[in-house]
mmCIF file of C-alpha atoms in Angstrom:
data_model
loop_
_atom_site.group_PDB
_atom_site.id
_atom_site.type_symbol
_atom_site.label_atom_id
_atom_site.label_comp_id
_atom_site.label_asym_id
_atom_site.label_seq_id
_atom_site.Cartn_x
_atom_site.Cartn_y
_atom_site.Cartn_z
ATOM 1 C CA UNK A 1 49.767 39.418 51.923
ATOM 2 C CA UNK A 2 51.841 37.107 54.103
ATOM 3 C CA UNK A 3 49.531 37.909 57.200
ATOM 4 C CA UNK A 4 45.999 37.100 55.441
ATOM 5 C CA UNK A 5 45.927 33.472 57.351
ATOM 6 C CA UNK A 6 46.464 34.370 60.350
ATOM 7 C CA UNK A 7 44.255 37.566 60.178
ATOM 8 C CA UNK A 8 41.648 35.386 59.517
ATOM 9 C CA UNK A 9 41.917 33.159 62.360
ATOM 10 C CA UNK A 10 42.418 36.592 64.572
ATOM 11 C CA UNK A 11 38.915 38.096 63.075
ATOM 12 C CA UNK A 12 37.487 34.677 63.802
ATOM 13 C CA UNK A 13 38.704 34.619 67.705
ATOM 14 C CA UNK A 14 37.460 38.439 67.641
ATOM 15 C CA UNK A 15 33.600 37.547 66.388
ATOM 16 C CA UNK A 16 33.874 34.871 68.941
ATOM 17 C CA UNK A 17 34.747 36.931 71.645
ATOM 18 C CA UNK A 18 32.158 39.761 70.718
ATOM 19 C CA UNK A 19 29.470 37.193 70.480
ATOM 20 C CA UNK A 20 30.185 35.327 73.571
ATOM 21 C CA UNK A 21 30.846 38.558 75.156
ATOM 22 C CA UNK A 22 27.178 39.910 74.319
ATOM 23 C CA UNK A 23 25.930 36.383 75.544
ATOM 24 C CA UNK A 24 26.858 36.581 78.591
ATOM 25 C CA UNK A 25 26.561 40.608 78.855
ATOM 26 C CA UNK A 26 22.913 40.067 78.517
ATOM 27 C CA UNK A 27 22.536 42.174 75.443
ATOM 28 C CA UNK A 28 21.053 39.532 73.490
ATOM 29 C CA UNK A 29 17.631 40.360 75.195
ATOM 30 C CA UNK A 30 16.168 43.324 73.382
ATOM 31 C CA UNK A 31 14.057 44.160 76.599
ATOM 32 C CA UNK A 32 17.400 45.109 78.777
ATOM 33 C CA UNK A 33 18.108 47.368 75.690
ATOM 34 C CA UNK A 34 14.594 49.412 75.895
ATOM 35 C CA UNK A 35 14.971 49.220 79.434
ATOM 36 C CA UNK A 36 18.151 50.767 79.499
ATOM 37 C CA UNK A 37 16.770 53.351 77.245
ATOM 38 C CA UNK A 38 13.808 53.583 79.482
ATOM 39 C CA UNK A 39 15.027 56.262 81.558
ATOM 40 C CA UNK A 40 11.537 57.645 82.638
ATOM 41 C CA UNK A 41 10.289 54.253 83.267
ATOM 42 C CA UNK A 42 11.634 51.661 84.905
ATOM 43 C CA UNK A 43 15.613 51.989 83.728
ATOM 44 C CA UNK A 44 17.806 48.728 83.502
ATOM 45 C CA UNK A 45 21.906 50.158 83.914
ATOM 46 C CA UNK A 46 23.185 47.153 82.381
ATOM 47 C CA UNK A 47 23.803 48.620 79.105
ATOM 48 C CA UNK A 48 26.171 51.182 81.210
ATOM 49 C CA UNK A 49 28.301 48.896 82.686
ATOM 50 C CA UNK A 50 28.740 46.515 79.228
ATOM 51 C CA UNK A 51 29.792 49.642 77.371
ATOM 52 C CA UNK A 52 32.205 51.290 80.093
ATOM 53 C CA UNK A 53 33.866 48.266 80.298
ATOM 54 C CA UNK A 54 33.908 47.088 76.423
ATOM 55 C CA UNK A 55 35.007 51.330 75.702
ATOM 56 C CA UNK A 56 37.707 51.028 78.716
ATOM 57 C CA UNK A 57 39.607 47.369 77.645
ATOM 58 C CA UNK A 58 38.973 48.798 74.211
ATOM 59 C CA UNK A 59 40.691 52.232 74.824
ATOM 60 C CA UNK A 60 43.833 50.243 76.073
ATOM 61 C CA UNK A 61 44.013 48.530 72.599
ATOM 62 C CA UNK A 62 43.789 52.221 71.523
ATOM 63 C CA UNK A 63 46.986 53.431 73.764
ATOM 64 C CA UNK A 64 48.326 50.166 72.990
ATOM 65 C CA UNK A 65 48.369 51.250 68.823
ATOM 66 C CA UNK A 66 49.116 54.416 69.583
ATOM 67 C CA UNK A 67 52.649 52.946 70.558
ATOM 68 C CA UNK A 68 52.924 51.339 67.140
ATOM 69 C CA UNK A 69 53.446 52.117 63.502
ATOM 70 C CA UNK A 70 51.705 49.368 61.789
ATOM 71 C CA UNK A 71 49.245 46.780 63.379
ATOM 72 C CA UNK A 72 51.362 43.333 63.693
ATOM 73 C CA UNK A 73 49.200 41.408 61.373
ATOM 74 C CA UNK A 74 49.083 44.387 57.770
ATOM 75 C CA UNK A 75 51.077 46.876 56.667
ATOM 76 C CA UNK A 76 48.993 49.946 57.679
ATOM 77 C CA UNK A 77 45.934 50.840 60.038
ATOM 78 C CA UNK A 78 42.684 51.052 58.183
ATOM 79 C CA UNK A 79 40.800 53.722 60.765
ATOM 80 C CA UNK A 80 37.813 55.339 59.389
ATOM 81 C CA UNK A 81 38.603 58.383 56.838
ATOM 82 C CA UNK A 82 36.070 61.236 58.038
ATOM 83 C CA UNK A 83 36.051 63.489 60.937
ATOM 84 C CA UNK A 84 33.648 66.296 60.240
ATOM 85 C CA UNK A 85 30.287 66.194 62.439
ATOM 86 C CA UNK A 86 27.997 66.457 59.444
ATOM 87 C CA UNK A 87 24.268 66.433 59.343
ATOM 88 C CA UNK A 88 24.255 63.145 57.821
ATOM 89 C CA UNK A 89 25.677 61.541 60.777
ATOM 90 C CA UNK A 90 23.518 63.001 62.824
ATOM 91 C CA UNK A 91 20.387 61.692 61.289
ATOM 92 C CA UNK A 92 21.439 58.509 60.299
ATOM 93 C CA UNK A 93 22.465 58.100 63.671
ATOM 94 C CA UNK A 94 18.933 59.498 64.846
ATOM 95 C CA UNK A 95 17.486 57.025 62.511
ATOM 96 C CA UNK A 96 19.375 54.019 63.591
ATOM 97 C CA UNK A 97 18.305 55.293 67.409
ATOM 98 C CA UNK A 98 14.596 55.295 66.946
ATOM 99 C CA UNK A 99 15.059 51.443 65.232
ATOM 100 C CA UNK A 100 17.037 50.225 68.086
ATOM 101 C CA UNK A 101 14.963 51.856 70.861
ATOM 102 C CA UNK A 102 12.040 50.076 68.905
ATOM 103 C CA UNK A 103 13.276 46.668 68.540
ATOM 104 C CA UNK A 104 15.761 46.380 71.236
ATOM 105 C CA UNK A 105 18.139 45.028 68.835
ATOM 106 C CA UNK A 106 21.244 46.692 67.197
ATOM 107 C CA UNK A 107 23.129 44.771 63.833
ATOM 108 C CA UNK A 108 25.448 42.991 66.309
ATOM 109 C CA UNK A 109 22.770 41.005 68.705
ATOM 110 C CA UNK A 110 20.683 40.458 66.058
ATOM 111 C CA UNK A 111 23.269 38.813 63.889
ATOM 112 C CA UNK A 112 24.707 36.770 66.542
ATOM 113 C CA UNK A 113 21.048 36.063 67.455
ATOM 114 C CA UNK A 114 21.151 34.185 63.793
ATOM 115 C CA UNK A 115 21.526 30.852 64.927
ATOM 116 C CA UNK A 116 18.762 30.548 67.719
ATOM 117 C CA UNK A 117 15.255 29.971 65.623
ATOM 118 C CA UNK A 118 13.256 32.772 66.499
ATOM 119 C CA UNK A 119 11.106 34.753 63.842
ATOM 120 C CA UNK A 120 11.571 38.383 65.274
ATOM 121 C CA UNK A 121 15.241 38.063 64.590
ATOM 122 C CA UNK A 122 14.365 36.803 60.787
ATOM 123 C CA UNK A 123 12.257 39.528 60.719
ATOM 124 C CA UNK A 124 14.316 42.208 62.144
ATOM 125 C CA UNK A 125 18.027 40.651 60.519
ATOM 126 C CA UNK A 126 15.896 40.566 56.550
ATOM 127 C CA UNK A 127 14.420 44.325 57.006
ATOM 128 C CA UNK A 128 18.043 45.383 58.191
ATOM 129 C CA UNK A 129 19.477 44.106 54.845
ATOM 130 C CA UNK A 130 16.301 45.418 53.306
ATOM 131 C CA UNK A 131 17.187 49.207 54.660
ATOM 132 C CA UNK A 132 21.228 48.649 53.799
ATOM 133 C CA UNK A 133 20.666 47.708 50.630
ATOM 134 C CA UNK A 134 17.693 50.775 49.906
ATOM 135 C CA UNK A 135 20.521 53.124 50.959
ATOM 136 C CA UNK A 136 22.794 51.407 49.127
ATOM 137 C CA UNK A 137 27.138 52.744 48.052
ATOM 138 C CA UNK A 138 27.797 56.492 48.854
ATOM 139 C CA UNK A 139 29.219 58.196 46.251
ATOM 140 C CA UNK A 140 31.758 59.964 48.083
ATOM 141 C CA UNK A 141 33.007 56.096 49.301
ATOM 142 C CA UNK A 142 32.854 54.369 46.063
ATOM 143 C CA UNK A 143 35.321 57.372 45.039
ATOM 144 C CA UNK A 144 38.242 56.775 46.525
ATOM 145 C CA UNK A 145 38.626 53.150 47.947
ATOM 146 C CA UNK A 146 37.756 53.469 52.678
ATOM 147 C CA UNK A 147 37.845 50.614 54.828
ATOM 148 C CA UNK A 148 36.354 52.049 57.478
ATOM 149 C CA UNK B 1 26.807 44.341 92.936
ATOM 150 C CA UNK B 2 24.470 40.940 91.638
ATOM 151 C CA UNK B 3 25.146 38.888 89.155
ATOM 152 C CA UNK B 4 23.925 40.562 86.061
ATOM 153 C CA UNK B 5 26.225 43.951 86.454
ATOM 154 C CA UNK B 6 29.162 41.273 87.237
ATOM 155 C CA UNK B 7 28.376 39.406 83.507
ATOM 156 C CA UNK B 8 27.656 42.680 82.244
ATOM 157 C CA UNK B 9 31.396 43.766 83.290
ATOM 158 C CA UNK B 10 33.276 40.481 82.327
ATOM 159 C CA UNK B 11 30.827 40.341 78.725
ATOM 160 C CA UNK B 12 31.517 44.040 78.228
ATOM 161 C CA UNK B 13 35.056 42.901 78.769
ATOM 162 C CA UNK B 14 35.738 40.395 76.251
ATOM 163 C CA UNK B 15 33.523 42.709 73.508
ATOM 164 C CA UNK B 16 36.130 45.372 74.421
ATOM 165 C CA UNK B 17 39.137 42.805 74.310
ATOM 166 C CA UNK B 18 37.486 41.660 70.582
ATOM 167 C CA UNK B 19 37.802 45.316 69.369
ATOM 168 C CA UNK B 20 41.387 45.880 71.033
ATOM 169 C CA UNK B 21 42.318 42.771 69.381
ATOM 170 C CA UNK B 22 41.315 43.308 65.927
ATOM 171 C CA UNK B 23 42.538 46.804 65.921
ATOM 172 C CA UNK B 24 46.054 45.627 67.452
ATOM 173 C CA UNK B 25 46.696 42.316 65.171
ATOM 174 C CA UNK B 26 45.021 43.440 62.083
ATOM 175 C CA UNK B 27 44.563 47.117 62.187
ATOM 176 C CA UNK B 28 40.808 47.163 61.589
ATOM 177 C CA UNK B 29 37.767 48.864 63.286
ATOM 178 C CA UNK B 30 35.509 46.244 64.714
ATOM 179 C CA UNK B 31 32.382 47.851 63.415
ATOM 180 C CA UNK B 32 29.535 45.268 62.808
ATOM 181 C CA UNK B 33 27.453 47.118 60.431
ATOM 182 C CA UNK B 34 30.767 47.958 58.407
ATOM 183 C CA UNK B 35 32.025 44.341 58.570
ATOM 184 C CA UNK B 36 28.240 43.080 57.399
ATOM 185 C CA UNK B 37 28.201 45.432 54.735
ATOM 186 C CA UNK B 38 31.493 43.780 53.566
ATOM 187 C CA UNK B 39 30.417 40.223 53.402
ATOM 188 C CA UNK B 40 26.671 41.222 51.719
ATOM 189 C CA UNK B 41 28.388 42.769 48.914
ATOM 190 C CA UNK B 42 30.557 39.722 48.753
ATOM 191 C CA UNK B 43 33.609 41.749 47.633
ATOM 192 C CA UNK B 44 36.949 43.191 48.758
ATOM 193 C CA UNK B 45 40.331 41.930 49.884
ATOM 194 C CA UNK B 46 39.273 40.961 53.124
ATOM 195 C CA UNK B 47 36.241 39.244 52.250
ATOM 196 C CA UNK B 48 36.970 35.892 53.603
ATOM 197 C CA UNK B 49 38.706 38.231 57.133
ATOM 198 C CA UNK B 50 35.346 39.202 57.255
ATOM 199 C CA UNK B 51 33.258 36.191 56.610
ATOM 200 C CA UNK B 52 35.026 34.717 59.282
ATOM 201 C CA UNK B 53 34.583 37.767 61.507
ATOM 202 C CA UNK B 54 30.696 37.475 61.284
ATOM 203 C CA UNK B 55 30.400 34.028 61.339
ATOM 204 C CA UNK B 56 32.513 34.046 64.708
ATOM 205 C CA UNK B 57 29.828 36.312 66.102
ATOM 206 C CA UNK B 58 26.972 33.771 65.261
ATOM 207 C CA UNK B 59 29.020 30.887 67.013
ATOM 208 C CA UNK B 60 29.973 33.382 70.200
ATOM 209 C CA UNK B 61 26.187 32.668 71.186
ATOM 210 C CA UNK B 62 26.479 29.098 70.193
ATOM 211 C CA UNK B 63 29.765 28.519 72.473
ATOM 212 C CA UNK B 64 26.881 30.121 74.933
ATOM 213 C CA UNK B 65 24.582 27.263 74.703
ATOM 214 C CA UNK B 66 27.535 24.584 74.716
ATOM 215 C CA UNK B 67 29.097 25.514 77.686
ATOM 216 C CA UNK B 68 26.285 26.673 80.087
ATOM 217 C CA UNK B 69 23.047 24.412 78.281
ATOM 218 C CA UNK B 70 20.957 27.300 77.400
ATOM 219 C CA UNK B 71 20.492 30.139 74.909
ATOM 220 C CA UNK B 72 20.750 33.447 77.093
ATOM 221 C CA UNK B 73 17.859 34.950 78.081
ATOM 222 C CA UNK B 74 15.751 37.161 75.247
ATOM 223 C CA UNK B 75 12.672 38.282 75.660
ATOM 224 C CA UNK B 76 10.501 39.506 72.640
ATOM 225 C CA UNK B 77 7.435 41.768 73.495
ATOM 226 C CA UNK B 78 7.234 43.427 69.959
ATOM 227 C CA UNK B 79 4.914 42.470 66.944
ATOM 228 C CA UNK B 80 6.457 41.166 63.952
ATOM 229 C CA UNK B 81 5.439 44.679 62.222
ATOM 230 C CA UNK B 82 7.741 46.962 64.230
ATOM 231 C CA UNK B 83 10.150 44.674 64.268
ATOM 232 C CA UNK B 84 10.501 44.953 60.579
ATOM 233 C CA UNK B 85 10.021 48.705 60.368
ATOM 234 C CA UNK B 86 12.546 48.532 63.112
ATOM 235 C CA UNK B 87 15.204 47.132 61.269
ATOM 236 C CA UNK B 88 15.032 49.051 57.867
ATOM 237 C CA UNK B 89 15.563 51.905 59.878
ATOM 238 C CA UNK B 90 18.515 50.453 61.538
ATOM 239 C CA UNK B 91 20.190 49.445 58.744
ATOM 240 C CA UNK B 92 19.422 52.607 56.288
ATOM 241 C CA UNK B 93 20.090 54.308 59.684
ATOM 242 C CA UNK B 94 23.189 52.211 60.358
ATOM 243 C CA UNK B 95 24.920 52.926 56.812
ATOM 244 C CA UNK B 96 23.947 56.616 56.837
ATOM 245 C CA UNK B 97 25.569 57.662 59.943
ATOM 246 C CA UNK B 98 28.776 55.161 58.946
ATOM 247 C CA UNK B 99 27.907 53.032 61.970
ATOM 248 C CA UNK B 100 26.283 51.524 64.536
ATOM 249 C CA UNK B 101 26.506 50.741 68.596
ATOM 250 C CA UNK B 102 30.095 48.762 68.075
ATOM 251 C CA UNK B 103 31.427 51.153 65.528
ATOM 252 C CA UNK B 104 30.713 54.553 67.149
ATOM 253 C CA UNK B 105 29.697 53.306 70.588
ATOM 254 C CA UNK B 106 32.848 51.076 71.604
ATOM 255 C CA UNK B 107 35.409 51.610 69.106
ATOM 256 C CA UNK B 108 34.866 55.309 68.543
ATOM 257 C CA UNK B 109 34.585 55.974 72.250
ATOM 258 C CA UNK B 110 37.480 54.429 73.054
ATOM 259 C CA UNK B 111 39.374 56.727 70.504
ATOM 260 C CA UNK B 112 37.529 59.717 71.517
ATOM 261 C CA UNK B 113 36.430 60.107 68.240
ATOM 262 C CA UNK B 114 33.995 63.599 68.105
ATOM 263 C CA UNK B 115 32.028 61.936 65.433
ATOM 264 C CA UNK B 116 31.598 58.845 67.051
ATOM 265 C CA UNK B 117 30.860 60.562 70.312
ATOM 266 C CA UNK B 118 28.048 62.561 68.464
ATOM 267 C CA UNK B 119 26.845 59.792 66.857
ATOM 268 C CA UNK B 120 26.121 57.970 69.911
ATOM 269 C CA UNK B 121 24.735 61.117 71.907
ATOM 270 C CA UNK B 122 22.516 61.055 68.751
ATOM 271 C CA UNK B 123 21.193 57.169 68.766
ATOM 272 C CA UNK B 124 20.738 57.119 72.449
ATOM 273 C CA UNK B 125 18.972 60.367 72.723
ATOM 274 C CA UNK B 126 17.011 59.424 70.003
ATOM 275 C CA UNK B 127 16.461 55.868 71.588
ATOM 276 C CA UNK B 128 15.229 57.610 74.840
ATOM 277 C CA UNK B 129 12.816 59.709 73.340
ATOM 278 C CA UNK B 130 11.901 56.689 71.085
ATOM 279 C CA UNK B 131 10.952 54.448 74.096
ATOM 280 C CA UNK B 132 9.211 57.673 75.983
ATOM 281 C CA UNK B 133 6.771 58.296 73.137
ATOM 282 C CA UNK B 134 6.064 54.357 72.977
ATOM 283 C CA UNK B 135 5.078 54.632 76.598
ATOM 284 C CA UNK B 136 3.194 57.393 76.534
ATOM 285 C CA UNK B 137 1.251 56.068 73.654
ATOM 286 C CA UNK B 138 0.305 53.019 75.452
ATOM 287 C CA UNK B 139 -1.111 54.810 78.295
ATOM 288 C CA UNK B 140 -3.745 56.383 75.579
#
């Protein structure tokens, strides 16, 4: 693929900008995440206003596409394949909510937390591989080849 | 408005300009667990996309530290223990729902996905009643 270079300078520019953009967002502090979800308690909004305003730039990307047939850097778009709400969404996603609410981290802080030497990171970053890897390939995605 | 909701803007910003960006240029869902997933199994035609993907997001915090002199703020309060029973759950939980807070949160929101929007109903709701039940167990 003639693009492949330059796709890889473009995902590096992207992981920079996510990382630098939960830097600064002050999501790298796993107490403004619990206190976000902390609505009986004393709630921290700053979650809110990260996530409106990552979902809105990111929804112009999304009209932006919309306009176009194949991204400008591969031949075709690689979105996620499903679309049914299935019960294994919902309690991976219920199990992934009690972990986060927990720790206060989610897989990107706490892998752009990798550099900065503190153990609870280690900790939490090692028992996140630990839980990938115990779950490990879905059939139904080793069956036909996803990208999502 | 103070400072924090202004960085929280301009960060949420540039996470949403990362996932526009990706999706635009090379078509991809910037999806962190997905990505991660990639690059442990060490595999696939975009490994090296994705190596350099994830090791942008380690430097993002880096760039941080270089251009203001210190790490952001995090604050820890949580033993070692929960943060480890913490994290298997957020990975097993991560790969069983087909994504996390980037994947379903800000990419799938943005799309209007229903799955994505059910998925993050799900982990928040779950997250609030999460952080409820840890309070109310430290009053005991």
């Amino acid at each position: 693929m003639a693009g492949a270079p330059t796709r890889l300078v473009v995902a590096f520019i992207c992981g920079l900008l996510f990382g630098g953009g939960l830097a600064i967002s002050g999501m790298l502090n796993p107490e403004r995440i619990r206190g976000f979800l902390d609505i009986f308690g004393d709630w921290d909004p700053t979650l809110m206003f990260v996530l409106a305003s990552a979902v809105g730039v990111a929804a112009v990307g999304n009209l932006i596409r919309s306009a176009m047939s194949t991204p400008l850097l591969d031949t075709a778009f690689h979105m996620p394949p499903r679309t049914e709400i299935d019960r294994r969404l919902l309690v991976g996603s219920a199990l992934f909510g009690i972990g986060w609410a927990i720790s206060g981290l989610c897989p990107g802080p706490a892998l752009a937390s990798i550099a900065r030497d503190v153990s609870p990171i280690y900790v939490f970053a090692l028992a996140m591989i630990a839980g990938i890897l115990i779950h490990g390939d879905e059939t139904s995605e080793t069956a036909k080849p996803s990208d999502s | 408005m103070t400072a924090t909701y202004w960085n929280a803007l301009i960060g949420g910003a540039m996470i949403g300009l990362a996932t526009a960006l990706l999706l635009v240029m090379n078509g991809r869902i910037a999806g962190i667990i997905g990505i991660f997933i990639k690059v442990l199994r060490f595999r696939g035609s975009e490994l090296f996309v994705n190596i350099a993907f994830v090791a942008g997001l380690l430097l993002g915090p880096v760039a941080y530290l270089w251009w203001f002199g210190q790490w952001p703020v995090a604050e820890f309060r949580m033993p070692l223990a929960f943060m480890a029973i913490a994290g298997l759950l957020v990975g097993y939980g991560a790969r069983m729902g087909s994504g996390c807070t980037s994947g379903h949160g800000v990419s799938g929101l943005a799309r209007l996905s229903p799955r994505s929007i059910a998925a993050t109903a799900t982990f928040v709701g779950a997250g609030i009643v999460t952080v409820l039940l840890m309070r109310l167990a430290e009053m005991l």
